[in-house]
Amino acid sequence: MRLSTKGQYGLRAMFELAVNYGEGPIPLKIIADRQFISEHYLEQLVATMRKAGLVRSTRGAQGGYALSRPPGEITVGQVIRVLEGPLAPVECAIDNEEPICDRSGYCPTRIIWIKMRDSINQVVDSITLKDMVDDFRKMHPDKSYMYEI
Amino acid sequence: MRLSTKGQYGLRAMFELAVNYGEGPIPLKIIADRQFISEHYLEQLVATMRKAGLVRSTRGAQGGYALSRPPGEITVGQVIRVLEGPLAPVECAIDNEEPICDRSGYCPTRIIWIKMRDSINQVVDSITLKDMVDDFRKMHPDKSYMYEI
DNA sequence: ATAATTCCGAGTAAATTAGTAGGCATTGAA
DNA sequence: TTCAATGCCTACTAATTTACTCGGAATTAT
């Protein structure tokens, strides 16, 4: 049960934008270079996040991307769900409505999938991009130079 | 981030074996019929579980499968991990050793993947097959007839 | 003997993943 | 006003994974 590279790369890209929040638009090329991601591929992921309202873009020279809200107001869960879809271990646990499946009567496994789902989402919804940045700066005060333009 | 049908079907099959624990071997055909799973496909999943020591088989006529331990001693996590591999959202969070990846220095996302991993495993490791059966019987005391041979 | 079963290895169609490729549109700066 | 930098868009693709199917050999109770 793995996340695809979409969620992984996307979150790393958002971390970069969070680190540089308030410093104007950052071009994708910079993010792709810093995070070792194919720029063209990242473009698609960022497009998804733009459509979902997580980032804003500025076109043309000196353009780039920026978070559309402060890092403290964007959770890891929001990012991952936008790129990966609902975080649920099976389809029938995506929402809480009673599922329609071919097995009549009570499903002995669904309650487990729902517990897994809630537990996963609780984790990612409790962490914001700001938390990630704070954590990074705490662990690597010496590496702040890495994130100047 | 979904479980494959291996984990889903496998757990449902194990539930069946748990419901009938202590009543001799149950043929795959019965399990497949009750749980609406292709018998041939289930065969492969059960083979994996047999090799992992979760079930025992009896060959020949009147043969079948049985749990190799009481339902209270087999967790959902054990079943799922045998069929799906380690429950981790990304490769570098499978174990706790420092990962070797192309990004030198501190990875700002890994701590999140590890929290997700631990949270997922905590859920599945805290539920046994016995818990599933107890829950089923509590919810459907009327349907015990479904599980007689 | 026979029927019921497990056991084993091969094959496969469809879906998903993880990108690539190429070009158009927009804009700041020289 | 030109041009380089940048975002935007659509299509294509190779490799991998998924979810099976198929056919038959081995084993055993009756």
mmCIF file with all atom_site columns, C-alpha atoms in Angstrom, chain A:
data_model
loop_
_atom_site.group_PDB
_atom_site.id
_atom_site.type_symbol
_atom_site.label_atom_id
_atom_site.label_alt_id
_atom_site.label_comp_id
_atom_site.label_asym_id
_atom_site.label_entity_id
_atom_site.label_seq_id
_atom_site.pdbx_PDB_ins_code
_atom_site.Cartn_x
_atom_site.Cartn_y
_atom_site.Cartn_z
_atom_site.occupancy
_atom_site.B_iso_or_equiv
_atom_site.pdbx_formal_charge
_atom_site.auth_seq_id
_atom_site.auth_comp_id
_atom_site.auth_asym_id
_atom_site.auth_atom_id
_atom_site.pdbx_PDB_model_num
ATOM 1   C CA . MET A 1 1   ? 0.000   0.000  0.000   1.00 0.00 ? 1   MET A CA 1
ATOM 2   C CA . ARG A 1 2   ? 2.156   2.809  -1.283  1.00 0.00 ? 2   ARG A CA 1
ATOM 3   C CA . LEU A 1 3   ? 1.650   6.424  -2.157  1.00 0.00 ? 3   LEU A CA 1
ATOM 4   C CA . SER A 1 4   ? 2.551   7.121  -5.777  1.00 0.00 ? 4   SER A CA 1
ATOM 5   C CA . THR A 1 5   ? 5.293   9.560  -6.678  1.00 0.00 ? 5   THR A CA 1
ATOM 6   C CA . LYS A 1 6   ? 2.617   12.182 -7.161  1.00 0.00 ? 6   LYS A CA 1
ATOM 7   C CA . GLY A 1 7   ? 2.025   12.531 -3.459  1.00 0.00 ? 7   GLY A CA 1
ATOM 8   C CA . GLN A 1 8   ? 5.701   12.227 -2.615  1.00 0.00 ? 8   GLN A CA 1
ATOM 9   C CA . TYR A 1 9   ? 6.970   14.720 -5.155  1.00 0.00 ? 9   TYR A CA 1
ATOM 10  C CA . GLY A 1 10  ? 4.045   17.025 -4.650  1.00 0.00 ? 10  GLY A CA 1
ATOM 11  C CA . LEU A 1 11  ? 4.629   17.284 -0.936  1.00 0.00 ? 11  LEU A CA 1
ATOM 12  C CA . ARG A 1 12  ? 8.327   17.945 -1.441  1.00 0.00 ? 12  ARG A CA 1
ATOM 13  C CA . ALA A 1 13  ? 7.480   20.691 -3.909  1.00 0.00 ? 13  ALA A CA 1
ATOM 14  C CA . MET A 1 14  ? 5.062   22.238 -1.437  1.00 0.00 ? 14  MET A CA 1
ATOM 15  C CA . PHE A 1 15  ? 7.745   22.139 1.219   1.00 0.00 ? 15  PHE A CA 1
ATOM 16  C CA . GLU A 1 16  ? 9.971   24.214 -1.069  1.00 0.00 ? 16  GLU A CA 1
ATOM 17  C CA . LEU A 1 17  ? 7.210   26.725 -1.593  1.00 0.00 ? 17  LEU A CA 1
ATOM 18  C CA . ALA A 1 18  ? 6.611   26.845 2.139   1.00 0.00 ? 18  ALA A CA 1
ATOM 19  C CA . VAL A 1 19  ? 10.276  27.491 2.875   1.00 0.00 ? 19  VAL A CA 1
ATOM 20  C CA . ASN A 1 20  ? 10.172  30.427 0.465   1.00 0.00 ? 20  ASN A CA 1
ATOM 21  C CA . TYR A 1 21  ? 6.743   31.670 1.394   1.00 0.00 ? 21  TYR A CA 1
ATOM 22  C CA . GLY A 1 22  ? 6.431   35.443 1.127   1.00 0.00 ? 22  GLY A CA 1
ATOM 23  C CA . GLU A 1 23  ? 9.369   35.846 -1.230  1.00 0.00 ? 23  GLU A CA 1
ATOM 24  C CA . GLY A 1 24  ? 7.515   36.062 -4.501  1.00 0.00 ? 24  GLY A CA 1
ATOM 25  C CA . PRO A 1 25  ? 6.941   33.374 -7.100  1.00 0.00 ? 25  PRO A CA 1
ATOM 26  C CA . ILE A 1 26  ? 9.416   30.500 -7.359  1.00 0.00 ? 26  ILE A CA 1
ATOM 27  C CA . PRO A 1 27  ? 9.934   28.968 -10.792 1.00 0.00 ? 27  PRO A CA 1
ATOM 28  C CA . LEU A 1 28  ? 9.327   25.258 -11.160 1.00 0.00 ? 28  LEU A CA 1
ATOM 29  C CA . LYS A 1 29  ? 12.832  24.737 -12.446 1.00 0.00 ? 29  LYS A CA 1
ATOM 30  C CA . ILE A 1 30  ? 14.256  25.727 -9.064  1.00 0.00 ? 30  ILE A CA 1
ATOM 31  C CA . ILE A 1 31  ? 11.971  23.369 -7.210  1.00 0.00 ? 31  ILE A CA 1
ATOM 32  C CA . ALA A 1 32  ? 12.626  20.538 -9.611  1.00 0.00 ? 32  ALA A CA 1
ATOM 33  C CA . ASP A 1 33  ? 16.387  21.008 -9.281  1.00 0.00 ? 33  ASP A CA 1
ATOM 34  C CA . ARG A 1 34  ? 16.358  21.197 -5.506  1.00 0.00 ? 34  ARG A CA 1
ATOM 35  C CA . GLN A 1 35  ? 14.142  18.199 -5.093  1.00 0.00 ? 35  GLN A CA 1
ATOM 36  C CA . PHE A 1 36  ? 15.519  16.081 -7.942  1.00 0.00 ? 36  PHE A CA 1
ATOM 37  C CA . ILE A 1 37  ? 12.220  15.831 -9.738  1.00 0.00 ? 37  ILE A CA 1
ATOM 38  C CA . SER A 1 38  ? 11.614  15.944 -13.490 1.00 0.00 ? 38  SER A CA 1
ATOM 39  C CA . GLU A 1 39  ? 10.441  19.475 -14.214 1.00 0.00 ? 39  GLU A CA 1
ATOM 40  C CA . HIS A 1 40  ? 7.976   18.382 -16.844 1.00 0.00 ? 40  HIS A CA 1
ATOM 41  C CA . TYR A 1 41  ? 6.430   15.818 -14.558 1.00 0.00 ? 41  TYR A CA 1
ATOM 42  C CA . LEU A 1 42  ? 6.279   18.228 -11.660 1.00 0.00 ? 42  LEU A CA 1
ATOM 43  C CA . GLU A 1 43  ? 4.451   20.628 -13.937 1.00 0.00 ? 43  GLU A CA 1
ATOM 44  C CA . GLN A 1 44  ? 1.544   18.221 -14.061 1.00 0.00 ? 44  GLN A CA 1
ATOM 45  C CA . LEU A 1 45  ? 1.435   17.809 -10.328 1.00 0.00 ? 45  LEU A CA 1
ATOM 46  C CA . VAL A 1 46  ? 1.545   21.524 -9.707  1.00 0.00 ? 46  VAL A CA 1
ATOM 47  C CA . ALA A 1 47  ? -1.208  22.044 -12.259 1.00 0.00 ? 47  ALA A CA 1
ATOM 48  C CA . THR A 1 48  ? -3.407  19.790 -10.182 1.00 0.00 ? 48  THR A CA 1
ATOM 49  C CA . MET A 1 49  ? -2.603  21.743 -7.054  1.00 0.00 ? 49  MET A CA 1
ATOM 50  C CA . ARG A 1 50  ? -3.250  25.027 -8.768  1.00 0.00 ? 50  ARG A CA 1
ATOM 51  C CA . LYS A 1 51  ? -6.671  23.861 -9.900  1.00 0.00 ? 51  LYS A CA 1
ATOM 52  C CA . ALA A 1 52  ? -7.362  22.780 -6.335  1.00 0.00 ? 52  ALA A CA 1
ATOM 53  C CA . GLY A 1 53  ? -6.432  26.226 -5.053  1.00 0.00 ? 53  GLY A CA 1
ATOM 54  C CA . LEU A 1 54  ? -3.358  25.244 -3.080  1.00 0.00 ? 54  LEU A CA 1
ATOM 55  C CA . VAL A 1 55  ? -0.914  27.305 -5.152  1.00 0.00 ? 55  VAL A CA 1
ATOM 56  C CA . ARG A 1 56  ? -1.067  30.430 -7.282  1.00 0.00 ? 56  ARG A CA 1
ATOM 57  C CA . SER A 1 57  ? 0.924   30.887 -10.449 1.00 0.00 ? 57  SER A CA 1
ATOM 58  C CA . THR A 1 58  ? 2.479   33.916 -12.095 1.00 0.00 ? 58  THR A CA 1
ATOM 59  C CA . ARG A 1 59  ? 3.098   33.523 -15.780 1.00 0.00 ? 59  ARG A CA 1
ATOM 60  C CA . GLY A 1 60  ? 5.877   34.929 -17.890 1.00 0.00 ? 60  GLY A CA 1
ATOM 61  C CA . ALA A 1 61  ? 9.473   35.784 -17.112 1.00 0.00 ? 61  ALA A CA 1
ATOM 62  C CA . GLN A 1 62  ? 10.233  36.094 -13.395 1.00 0.00 ? 62  GLN A CA 1
ATOM 63  C CA . GLY A 1 63  ? 7.071   34.096 -12.837 1.00 0.00 ? 63  GLY A CA 1
ATOM 64  C CA . GLY A 1 64  ? 6.615   30.954 -10.860 1.00 0.00 ? 64  GLY A CA 1
ATOM 65  C CA . TYR A 1 65  ? 4.489   29.485 -8.120  1.00 0.00 ? 65  TYR A CA 1
ATOM 66  C CA . ALA A 1 66  ? 3.632   30.444 -4.574  1.00 0.00 ? 66  ALA A CA 1
ATOM 67  C CA . LEU A 1 67  ? 1.415   28.993 -1.873  1.00 0.00 ? 67  LEU A CA 1
ATOM 68  C CA . SER A 1 68  ? -2.021  30.533 -1.989  1.00 0.00 ? 68  SER A CA 1
ATOM 69  C CA . ARG A 1 69  ? -2.216  30.552 1.810   1.00 0.00 ? 69  ARG A CA 1
ATOM 70  C CA . PRO A 1 70  ? 0.319   30.732 4.635   1.00 0.00 ? 70  PRO A CA 1
ATOM 71  C CA . PRO A 1 71  ? 2.106   27.424 5.284   1.00 0.00 ? 71  PRO A CA 1
ATOM 72  C CA . GLY A 1 72  ? 0.328   27.080 8.599   1.00 0.00 ? 72  GLY A CA 1
ATOM 73  C CA . GLU A 1 73  ? -2.987  26.913 6.794   1.00 0.00 ? 73  GLU A CA 1
ATOM 74  C CA . ILE A 1 74  ? -2.139  24.095 4.420   1.00 0.00 ? 74  ILE A CA 1
ATOM 75  C CA . THR A 1 75  ? -2.024  20.574 5.774   1.00 0.00 ? 75  THR A CA 1
ATOM 76  C CA . VAL A 1 76  ? -0.118  17.627 4.444   1.00 0.00 ? 76  VAL A CA 1
ATOM 77  C CA . GLY A 1 77  ? -3.444  15.851 4.110   1.00 0.00 ? 77  GLY A CA 1
ATOM 78  C CA . GLN A 1 78  ? -4.824  18.494 1.795   1.00 0.00 ? 78  GLN A CA 1
ATOM 79  C CA . VAL A 1 79  ? -1.799  18.212 -0.456  1.00 0.00 ? 79  VAL A CA 1
ATOM 80  C CA . ILE A 1 80  ? -1.759  14.452 -0.595  1.00 0.00 ? 80  ILE A CA 1
ATOM 81  C CA . ARG A 1 81  ? -5.473  14.067 -1.143  1.00 0.00 ? 81  ARG A CA 1
ATOM 82  C CA . VAL A 1 82  ? -5.438  16.561 -4.001  1.00 0.00 ? 82  VAL A CA 1
ATOM 83  C CA . LEU A 1 83  ? -2.766  14.541 -5.769  1.00 0.00 ? 83  LEU A CA 1
ATOM 84  C CA . GLU A 1 84  ? -3.706  11.026 -4.790  1.00 0.00 ? 84  GLU A CA 1
ATOM 85  C CA . GLY A 1 85  ? -7.421  11.139 -4.218  1.00 0.00 ? 85  GLY A CA 1
ATOM 86  C CA . PRO A 1 86  ? -9.086  10.164 -0.946  1.00 0.00 ? 86  PRO A CA 1
ATOM 87  C CA . LEU A 1 87  ? -6.757  8.455  1.501   1.00 0.00 ? 87  LEU A CA 1
ATOM 88  C CA . ALA A 1 88  ? -8.622  5.222  2.098   1.00 0.00 ? 88  ALA A CA 1
ATOM 89  C CA . PRO A 1 89  ? -7.289  1.670  2.031   1.00 0.00 ? 89  PRO A CA 1
ATOM 90  C CA . VAL A 1 90  ? -10.227 0.404  -0.009  1.00 0.00 ? 90  VAL A CA 1
ATOM 91  C CA . GLU A 1 91  ? -12.927 2.001  -2.155  1.00 0.00 ? 91  GLU A CA 1
ATOM 92  C CA . CYS A 1 92  ? -15.809 1.188  0.147   1.00 0.00 ? 92  CYS A CA 1
ATOM 93  C CA . ALA A 1 93  ? -14.172 3.134  2.973   1.00 0.00 ? 93  ALA A CA 1
ATOM 94  C CA . ILE A 1 94  ? -13.858 6.414  1.099   1.00 0.00 ? 94  ILE A CA 1
ATOM 95  C CA . ASP A 1 95  ? -16.952 7.838  2.711   1.00 0.00 ? 95  ASP A CA 1
ATOM 96  C CA . ASN A 1 96  ? -19.210 6.828  5.540   1.00 0.00 ? 96  ASN A CA 1
ATOM 97  C CA . GLU A 1 97  ? -22.273 5.929  3.551   1.00 0.00 ? 97  GLU A CA 1
ATOM 98  C CA . GLU A 1 98  ? -23.270 2.322  3.671   1.00 0.00 ? 98  GLU A CA 1
ATOM 99  C CA . PRO A 1 99  ? -21.537 0.649  0.780   1.00 0.00 ? 99  PRO A CA 1
ATOM 100 C CA . ILE A 1 100 ? -23.219 -1.160 -2.030  1.00 0.00 ? 100 ILE A CA 1
ATOM 101 C CA . CYS A 1 101 ? -21.312 -4.322 -2.635  1.00 0.00 ? 101 CYS A CA 1
ATOM 102 C CA . ASP A 1 102 ? -22.206 -7.758 -3.819  1.00 0.00 ? 102 ASP A CA 1
ATOM 103 C CA . ARG A 1 103 ? -21.926 -9.255 -0.379  1.00 0.00 ? 103 ARG A CA 1
ATOM 104 C CA . SER A 1 104 ? -25.260 -8.910 1.284   1.00 0.00 ? 104 SER A CA 1
ATOM 105 C CA . GLY A 1 105 ? -25.397 -8.323 4.987   1.00 0.00 ? 105 GLY A CA 1
ATOM 106 C CA . TYR A 1 106 ? -22.692 -7.193 7.280   1.00 0.00 ? 106 TYR A CA 1
ATOM 107 C CA . CYS A 1 107 ? -19.147 -6.902 5.973   1.00 0.00 ? 107 CYS A CA 1
ATOM 108 C CA . PRO A 1 108 ? -16.679 -8.047 8.618   1.00 0.00 ? 108 PRO A CA 1
ATOM 109 C CA . THR A 1 109 ? -13.769 -6.093 7.175   1.00 0.00 ? 109 THR A CA 1
ATOM 110 C CA . ARG A 1 110 ? -15.197 -2.662 6.447   1.00 0.00 ? 110 ARG A CA 1
ATOM 111 C CA . ILE A 1 111 ? -14.940 -1.448 10.016  1.00 0.00 ? 111 ILE A CA 1
ATOM 112 C CA . ILE A 1 112 ? -11.225 -2.168 9.859   1.00 0.00 ? 112 ILE A CA 1
ATOM 113 C CA . TRP A 1 113 ? -10.746 -0.215 6.636   1.00 0.00 ? 113 TRP A CA 1
ATOM 114 C CA . ILE A 1 114 ? -12.563 2.711  8.171   1.00 0.00 ? 114 ILE A CA 1
ATOM 115 C CA . LYS A 1 115 ? -10.343 2.656  11.224  1.00 0.00 ? 115 LYS A CA 1
ATOM 116 C CA . MET A 1 116 ? -7.284  2.592  8.990   1.00 0.00 ? 116 MET A CA 1
ATOM 117 C CA . ARG A 1 117 ? -8.643  5.448  6.928   1.00 0.00 ? 117 ARG A CA 1
ATOM 118 C CA . ASP A 1 118 ? -9.365  7.608  9.954   1.00 0.00 ? 118 ASP A CA 1
ATOM 119 C CA . SER A 1 119 ? -6.011  6.902  11.477  1.00 0.00 ? 119 SER A CA 1
ATOM 120 C CA . ILE A 1 120 ? -4.148  7.821  8.288   1.00 0.00 ? 120 ILE A CA 1
ATOM 121 C CA . ASN A 1 121 ? -6.083  11.006 7.767   1.00 0.00 ? 121 ASN A CA 1
ATOM 122 C CA . GLN A 1 122 ? -5.710  12.017 11.381  1.00 0.00 ? 122 GLN A CA 1
ATOM 123 C CA . VAL A 1 123 ? -1.945  11.931 10.979  1.00 0.00 ? 123 VAL A CA 1
ATOM 124 C CA . VAL A 1 124 ? -1.707  13.899 7.757   1.00 0.00 ? 124 VAL A CA 1
ATOM 125 C CA . ASP A 1 125 ? -4.364  16.417 8.743   1.00 0.00 ? 125 ASP A CA 1
ATOM 126 C CA . SER A 1 126 ? -2.536  17.269 11.939  1.00 0.00 ? 126 SER A CA 1
ATOM 127 C CA . ILE A 1 127 ? 0.656   18.345 10.167  1.00 0.00 ? 127 ILE A CA 1
ATOM 128 C CA . THR A 1 128 ? 0.916   21.633 8.276   1.00 0.00 ? 128 THR A CA 1
ATOM 129 C CA . LEU A 1 129 ? 3.565   22.811 5.863   1.00 0.00 ? 129 LEU A CA 1
ATOM 130 C CA . LYS A 1 130 ? 4.655   25.222 8.584   1.00 0.00 ? 130 LYS A CA 1
ATOM 131 C CA . ASP A 1 131 ? 5.328   22.287 10.882  1.00 0.00 ? 131 ASP A CA 1
ATOM 132 C CA . MET A 1 132 ? 7.518   20.777 8.193   1.00 0.00 ? 132 MET A CA 1
ATOM 133 C CA . VAL A 1 133 ? 9.485   23.974 7.752   1.00 0.00 ? 133 VAL A CA 1
ATOM 134 C CA . ASP A 1 134 ? 9.885   24.502 11.504  1.00 0.00 ? 134 ASP A CA 1
ATOM 135 C CA . ASP A 1 135 ? 11.096  20.970 11.868  1.00 0.00 ? 135 ASP A CA 1
ATOM 136 C CA . PHE A 1 136 ? 13.535  21.385 9.023   1.00 0.00 ? 136 PHE A CA 1
ATOM 137 C CA . ARG A 1 137 ? 14.981  24.597 10.432  1.00 0.00 ? 137 ARG A CA 1
ATOM 138 C CA . LYS A 1 138 ? 15.309  23.042 13.864  1.00 0.00 ? 138 LYS A CA 1
ATOM 139 C CA . MET A 1 139 ? 17.188  20.049 12.504  1.00 0.00 ? 139 MET A CA 1
ATOM 140 C CA . HIS A 1 140 ? 19.328  22.027 10.063  1.00 0.00 ? 140 HIS A CA 1
ATOM 141 C CA . PRO A 1 141 ? 19.871  25.607 11.155  1.00 0.00 ? 141 PRO A CA 1
ATOM 142 C CA . ASP A 1 142 ? 23.083  25.515 9.125   1.00 0.00 ? 142 ASP A CA 1
ATOM 143 C CA . LYS A 1 143 ? 21.314  24.739 5.886   1.00 0.00 ? 143 LYS A CA 1
ATOM 144 C CA . SER A 1 144 ? 19.239  27.870 5.632   1.00 0.00 ? 144 SER A CA 1
ATOM 145 C CA . TYR A 1 145 ? 21.560  28.985 2.848   1.00 0.00 ? 145 TYR A CA 1
ATOM 146 C CA . MET A 1 146 ? 20.139  26.164 0.764   1.00 0.00 ? 146 MET A CA 1
ATOM 147 C CA . TYR A 1 147 ? 16.951  28.058 0.553   1.00 0.00 ? 147 TYR A CA 1
ATOM 148 C CA . GLU A 1 148 ? 17.930  31.452 -0.666  1.00 0.00 ? 148 GLU A CA 1
ATOM 149 C CA . ILE A 1 149 ? 17.427  32.407 -4.216  1.00 0.00 ? 149 ILE A CA 1
#
